[in-house]
Every structure is written in C-alpha cells, then in structure tokens.
mmCIF file of C-alpha atoms in Angstrom:
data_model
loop_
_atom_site.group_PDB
_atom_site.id
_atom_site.type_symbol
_atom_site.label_atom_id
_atom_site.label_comp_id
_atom_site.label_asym_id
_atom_site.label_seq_id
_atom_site.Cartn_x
_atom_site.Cartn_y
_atom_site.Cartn_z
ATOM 1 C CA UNK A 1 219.494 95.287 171.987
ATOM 2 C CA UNK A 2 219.689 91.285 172.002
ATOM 3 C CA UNK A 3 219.386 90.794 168.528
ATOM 4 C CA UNK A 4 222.154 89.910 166.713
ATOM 5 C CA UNK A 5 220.521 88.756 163.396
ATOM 6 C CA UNK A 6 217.055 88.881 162.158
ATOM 7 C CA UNK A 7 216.015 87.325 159.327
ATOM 8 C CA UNK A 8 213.029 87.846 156.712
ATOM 9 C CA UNK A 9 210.245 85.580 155.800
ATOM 10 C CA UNK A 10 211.085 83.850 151.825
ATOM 11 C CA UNK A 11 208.513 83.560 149.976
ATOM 12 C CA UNK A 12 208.907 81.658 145.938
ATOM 13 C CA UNK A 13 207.468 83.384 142.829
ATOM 14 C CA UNK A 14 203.846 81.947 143.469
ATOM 15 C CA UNK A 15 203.901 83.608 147.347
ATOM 16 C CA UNK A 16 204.552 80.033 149.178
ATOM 17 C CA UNK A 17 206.547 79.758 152.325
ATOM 18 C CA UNK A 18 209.892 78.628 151.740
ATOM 19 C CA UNK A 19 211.634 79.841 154.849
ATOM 20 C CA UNK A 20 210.400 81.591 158.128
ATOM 21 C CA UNK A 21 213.500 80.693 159.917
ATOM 22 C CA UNK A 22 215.508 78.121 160.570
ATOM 23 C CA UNK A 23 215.498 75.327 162.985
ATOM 24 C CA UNK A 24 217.781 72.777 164.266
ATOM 25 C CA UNK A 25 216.513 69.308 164.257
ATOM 26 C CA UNK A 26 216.960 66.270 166.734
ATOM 27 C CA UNK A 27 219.803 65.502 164.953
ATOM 28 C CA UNK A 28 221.832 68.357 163.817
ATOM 29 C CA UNK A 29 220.517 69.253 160.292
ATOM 30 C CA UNK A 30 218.907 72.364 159.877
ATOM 31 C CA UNK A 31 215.675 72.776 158.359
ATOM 32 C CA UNK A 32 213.412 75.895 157.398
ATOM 33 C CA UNK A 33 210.371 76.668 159.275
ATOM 34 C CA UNK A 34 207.216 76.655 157.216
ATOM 35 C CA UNK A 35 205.709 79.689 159.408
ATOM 36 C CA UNK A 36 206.631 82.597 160.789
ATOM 37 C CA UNK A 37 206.326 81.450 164.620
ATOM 38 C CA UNK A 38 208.102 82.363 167.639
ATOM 39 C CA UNK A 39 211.582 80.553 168.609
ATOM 40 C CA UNK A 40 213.061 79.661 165.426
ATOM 41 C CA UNK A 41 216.822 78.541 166.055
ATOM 42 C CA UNK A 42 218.167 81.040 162.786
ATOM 43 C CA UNK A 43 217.472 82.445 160.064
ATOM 44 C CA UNK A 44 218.057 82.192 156.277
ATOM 45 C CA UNK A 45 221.146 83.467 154.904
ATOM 46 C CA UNK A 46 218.739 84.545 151.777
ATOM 47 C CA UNK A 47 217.970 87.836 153.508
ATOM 48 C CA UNK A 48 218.844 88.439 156.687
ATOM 49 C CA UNK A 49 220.213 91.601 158.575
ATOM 50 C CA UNK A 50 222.667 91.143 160.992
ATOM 51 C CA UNK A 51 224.519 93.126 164.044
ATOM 52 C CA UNK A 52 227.898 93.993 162.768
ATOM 53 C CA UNK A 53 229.674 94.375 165.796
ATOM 54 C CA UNK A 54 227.707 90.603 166.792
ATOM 55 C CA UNK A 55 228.662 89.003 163.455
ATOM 56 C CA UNK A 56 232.702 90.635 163.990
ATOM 57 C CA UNK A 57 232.634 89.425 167.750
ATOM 58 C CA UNK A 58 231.511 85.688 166.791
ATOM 59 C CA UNK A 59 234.357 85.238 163.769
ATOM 60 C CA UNK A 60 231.738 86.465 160.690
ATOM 61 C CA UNK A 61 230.185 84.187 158.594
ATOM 62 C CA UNK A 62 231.820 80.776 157.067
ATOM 63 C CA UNK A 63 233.223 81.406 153.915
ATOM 64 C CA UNK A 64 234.468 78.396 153.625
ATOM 65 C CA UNK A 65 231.136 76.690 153.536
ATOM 66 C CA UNK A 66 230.014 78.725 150.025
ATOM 67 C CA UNK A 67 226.682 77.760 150.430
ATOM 68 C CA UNK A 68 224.346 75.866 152.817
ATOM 69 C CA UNK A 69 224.319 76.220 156.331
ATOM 70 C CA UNK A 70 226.582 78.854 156.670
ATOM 71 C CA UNK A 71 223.840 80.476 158.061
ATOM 72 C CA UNK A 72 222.890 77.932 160.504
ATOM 73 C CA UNK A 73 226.651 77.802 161.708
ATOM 74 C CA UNK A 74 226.733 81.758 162.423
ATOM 75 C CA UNK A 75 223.133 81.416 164.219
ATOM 76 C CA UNK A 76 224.910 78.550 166.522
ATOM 77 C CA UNK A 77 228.034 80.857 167.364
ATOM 78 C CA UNK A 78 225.452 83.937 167.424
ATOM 79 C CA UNK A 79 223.499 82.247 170.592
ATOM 80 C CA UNK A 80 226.567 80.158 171.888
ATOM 81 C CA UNK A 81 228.016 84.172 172.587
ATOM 82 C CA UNK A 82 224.493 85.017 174.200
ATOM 83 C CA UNK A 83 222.657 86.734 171.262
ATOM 84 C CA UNK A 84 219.114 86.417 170.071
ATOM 85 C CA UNK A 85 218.038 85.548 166.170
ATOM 86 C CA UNK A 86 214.242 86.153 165.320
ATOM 87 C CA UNK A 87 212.139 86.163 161.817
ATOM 88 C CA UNK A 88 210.070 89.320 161.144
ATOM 89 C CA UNK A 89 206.935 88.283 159.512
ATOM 90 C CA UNK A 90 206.302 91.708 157.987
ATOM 91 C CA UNK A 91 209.977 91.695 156.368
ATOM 92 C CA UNK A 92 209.303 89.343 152.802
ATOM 93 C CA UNK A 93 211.569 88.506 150.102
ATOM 94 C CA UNK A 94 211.545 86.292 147.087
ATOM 95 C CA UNK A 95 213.199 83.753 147.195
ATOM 96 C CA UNK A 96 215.135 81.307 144.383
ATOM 97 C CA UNK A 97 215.802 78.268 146.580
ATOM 98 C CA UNK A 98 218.726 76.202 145.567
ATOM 99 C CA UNK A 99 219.479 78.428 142.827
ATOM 100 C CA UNK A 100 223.527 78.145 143.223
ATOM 101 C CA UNK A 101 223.306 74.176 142.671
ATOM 102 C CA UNK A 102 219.825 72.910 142.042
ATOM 103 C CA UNK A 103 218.193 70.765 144.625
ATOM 104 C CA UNK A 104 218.894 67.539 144.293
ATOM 105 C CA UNK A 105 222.276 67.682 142.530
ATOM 106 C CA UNK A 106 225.600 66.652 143.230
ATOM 107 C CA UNK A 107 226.811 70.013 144.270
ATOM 108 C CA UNK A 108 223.684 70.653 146.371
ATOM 109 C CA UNK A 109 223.490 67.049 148.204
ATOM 110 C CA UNK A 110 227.743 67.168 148.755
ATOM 111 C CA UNK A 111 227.518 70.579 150.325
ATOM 112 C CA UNK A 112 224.870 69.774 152.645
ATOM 113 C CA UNK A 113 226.391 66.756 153.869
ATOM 114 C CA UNK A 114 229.686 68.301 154.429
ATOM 115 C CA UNK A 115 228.786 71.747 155.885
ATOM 116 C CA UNK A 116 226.214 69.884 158.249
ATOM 117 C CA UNK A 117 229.022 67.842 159.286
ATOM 118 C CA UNK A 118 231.228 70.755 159.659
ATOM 119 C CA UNK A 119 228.706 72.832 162.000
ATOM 120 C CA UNK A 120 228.631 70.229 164.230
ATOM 121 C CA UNK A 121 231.901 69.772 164.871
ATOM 122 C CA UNK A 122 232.278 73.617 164.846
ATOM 123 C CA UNK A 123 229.849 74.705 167.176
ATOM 124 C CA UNK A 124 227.660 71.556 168.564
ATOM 125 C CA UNK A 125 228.257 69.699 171.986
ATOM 126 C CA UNK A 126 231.024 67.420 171.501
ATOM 127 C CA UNK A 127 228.898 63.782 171.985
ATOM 128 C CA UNK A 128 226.745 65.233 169.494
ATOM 129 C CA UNK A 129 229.286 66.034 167.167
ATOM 130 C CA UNK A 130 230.774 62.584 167.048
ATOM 131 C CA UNK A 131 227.845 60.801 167.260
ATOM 132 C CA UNK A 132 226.628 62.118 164.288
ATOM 133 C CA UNK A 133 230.223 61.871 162.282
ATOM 134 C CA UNK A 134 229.832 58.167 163.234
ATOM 135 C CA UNK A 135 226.466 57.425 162.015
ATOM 136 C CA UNK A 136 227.427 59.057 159.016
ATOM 137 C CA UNK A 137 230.481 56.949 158.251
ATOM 138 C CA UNK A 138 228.589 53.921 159.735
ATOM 139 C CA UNK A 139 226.086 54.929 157.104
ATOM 140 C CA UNK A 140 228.190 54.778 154.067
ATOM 141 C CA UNK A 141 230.047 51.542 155.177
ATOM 142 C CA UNK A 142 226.469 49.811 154.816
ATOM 143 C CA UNK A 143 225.252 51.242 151.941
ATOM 144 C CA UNK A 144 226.747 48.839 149.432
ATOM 145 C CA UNK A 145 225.364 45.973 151.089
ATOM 146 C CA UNK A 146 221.638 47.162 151.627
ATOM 147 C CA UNK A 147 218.867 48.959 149.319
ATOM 148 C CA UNK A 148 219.186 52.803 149.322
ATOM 149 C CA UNK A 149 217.188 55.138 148.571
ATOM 150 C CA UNK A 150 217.246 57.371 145.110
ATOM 151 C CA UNK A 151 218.782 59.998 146.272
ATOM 152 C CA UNK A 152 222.333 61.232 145.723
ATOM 153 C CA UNK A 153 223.147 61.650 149.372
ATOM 154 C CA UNK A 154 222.801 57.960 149.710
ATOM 155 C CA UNK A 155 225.951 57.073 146.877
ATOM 156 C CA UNK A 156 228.647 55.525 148.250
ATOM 157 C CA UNK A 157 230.944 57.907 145.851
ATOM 158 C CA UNK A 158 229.278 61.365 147.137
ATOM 159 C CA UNK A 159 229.363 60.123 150.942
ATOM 160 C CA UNK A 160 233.480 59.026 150.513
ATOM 161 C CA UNK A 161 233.736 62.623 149.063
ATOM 162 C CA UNK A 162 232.209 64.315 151.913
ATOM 163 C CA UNK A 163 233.891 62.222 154.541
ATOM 164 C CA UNK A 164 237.335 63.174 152.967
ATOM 165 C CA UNK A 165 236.838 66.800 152.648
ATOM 166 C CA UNK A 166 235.539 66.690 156.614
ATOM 167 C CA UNK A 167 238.809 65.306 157.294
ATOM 168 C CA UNK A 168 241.276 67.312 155.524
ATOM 169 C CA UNK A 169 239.329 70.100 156.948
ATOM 170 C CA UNK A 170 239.442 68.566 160.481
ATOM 171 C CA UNK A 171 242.437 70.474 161.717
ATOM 172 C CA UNK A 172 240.859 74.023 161.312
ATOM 173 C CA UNK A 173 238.066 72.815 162.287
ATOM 174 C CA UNK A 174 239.189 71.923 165.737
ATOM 175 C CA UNK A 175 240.582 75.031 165.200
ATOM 176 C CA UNK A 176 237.620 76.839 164.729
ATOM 177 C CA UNK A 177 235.665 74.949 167.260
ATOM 178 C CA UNK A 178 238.535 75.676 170.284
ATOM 179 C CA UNK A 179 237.902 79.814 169.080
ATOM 180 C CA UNK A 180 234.436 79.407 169.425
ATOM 181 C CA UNK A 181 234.478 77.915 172.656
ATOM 182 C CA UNK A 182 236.769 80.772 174.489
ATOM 183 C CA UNK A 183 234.214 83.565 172.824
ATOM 184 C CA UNK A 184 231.174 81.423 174.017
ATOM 185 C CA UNK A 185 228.930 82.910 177.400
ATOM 186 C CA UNK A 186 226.414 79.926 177.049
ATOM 187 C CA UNK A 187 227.414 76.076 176.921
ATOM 188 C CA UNK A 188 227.189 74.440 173.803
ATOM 189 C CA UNK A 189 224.546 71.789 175.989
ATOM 190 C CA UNK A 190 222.675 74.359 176.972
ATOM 191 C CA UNK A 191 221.822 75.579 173.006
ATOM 192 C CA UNK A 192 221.351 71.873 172.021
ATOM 193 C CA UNK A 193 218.459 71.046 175.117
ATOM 194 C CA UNK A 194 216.976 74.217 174.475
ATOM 195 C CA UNK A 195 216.688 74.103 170.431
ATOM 196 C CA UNK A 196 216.937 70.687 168.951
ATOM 197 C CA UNK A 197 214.252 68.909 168.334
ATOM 198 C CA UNK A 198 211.963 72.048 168.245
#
C-alpha cells in the first residue's frame, strides 16, 4: 500500500546490469544502481509501474524534461509526499540505454546537465540547490583558463547553454518547487540525510 512506483531491473542485449534502480549521489546527480539491492532512491523511467492516483497527487511526471531524470525528479516528489519506490529483481527488461541521444553527445550531455539542475531546484533542500547551481556556474567561469577534460559537459559553449535554459526556466521552476512543497508530508532535509550519498 506504500508503493507508489516500482521499477524493473534493465538489463542490455548481452544480459548486463544497466539499471537496478536509481540512486541519488552526494551531490545531486542521479546514478543507476548496478544491483538489485535494497534502498535504492528511484527507479528507471525505462520500465517502471507506477501508482496512478500517487503519480496524479505529486503533479505526474516532467514533461518538460523529455528525457533524463525525469524519473529521478518524480521519485524525489514521490517520497517528499511520503511514498515508497523499490526495484523488483524478478521484473527484467531490455534495455537500449541512451538510445534518444547517444551517450556522450551534445543532446545527451546538455540534457543531463540541465534536468539535474532543474531537480534540484525543484525538489532538493534549498542550500543544496544553490550550492550546486553555484559550483556549476563557478565551474564554467574556470574552464577557459584551466585543462578540461574530453568530455562535452566540460565546453564552455554546452555549459552557457545549460545555464541559460535553467534560467529562463527559473520562474516555473520556483513555481514548481513552491507546489511541491505545500503537497510535501516529509521535509526536503529529511530525503537528502536519508538518501544521498547512499
């Protein structure tokens, strides 16, 4: 009867792990669990069934992220309102992962940045929120003027695009976050002690 979502464990086309849940790290990103073990934060929008009347009563799932983390945001507001989220290990599916923007692209790298972003603001405690806003700017100011590593998250171009879209998005999301916070029967500090970092 606590359950609002429960999600499956994702195998790829060889039978290797991808997801067995999702959990929050020490510093807001999500990340998927290599095992099917008990107290995983969320789980993978890839297959997943969910409580209707828990997904309705939390403000569904955001659309607005299209991809990545979307999940991760509705397991925040799912607990934040008092429900559970587990992985059944006997539930399988295969799993393409990435296959809407290829990992490692532009499209895969600006959507995690931003949505990541977005969920904190959304849903995380607020020193949390802009701590992790301001490392990112910070971040992106000192890029030009020290090595980086080959990735496309660390371009100066892709980081100026994400910051922009997290401000023009900044009023809804305050928005979004002041919603969340009225429909919300455990404190936002509480779910961050409890799950980051595990």
């Amino acid at each position: 009867p606590g359950c609002g979502a429960a999600g499956a464990v994702l195998t790829d086309r060889d039978g290797h792990v991808t997801s067995a849940g999702v959990r929050l790290t020490d510093d807001g990103h999500g990340r998927d669990a290599d095992a099917p073990t008990p107290g995983v934060f969320g789980c993978c929008g890839g297959a997943a069934l969910l409580r209707t009347d828990a997904l309705r009563a939390v403000g569904g799932v955001p659309a607005g992220f299209f991809c990545y983390y979307e999940d991760t945001d509705t397991a925040w507001r799912l607990r934040l309102s008092g429900w559970q989220v587990h992985t059944v290990p006997k539930a399988t599916a295969v799993h393409r992962h990435g296959a809407s923007s290829r990992p490692g692209s532009f499209p895969f790298h600006r959507w995690n940045e931003r949505n990541r972003l977005l969920m904190l603001l959304r849903c995380a405690p607020a020193a949390v929120a802009i701590h992790q806003l301001a490392r990112f700017v910070a971040l992106t100011m000192v890029l030009p003027f020290r090595p980086r590593p080959d990735a496309l998250n660390f371009t100066a171009g892709l980081r100026l695009l994400v910051l922009t879209e997290v401000i023009l998005r900044l009023p809804t999301t305050l928005l979004a976050r002041w919603r969340i916070g009225l429909r919300a029967t455990v404190r936002r500090k509480v779910i961050w002690l409890t799950w980051a970092g595990r």
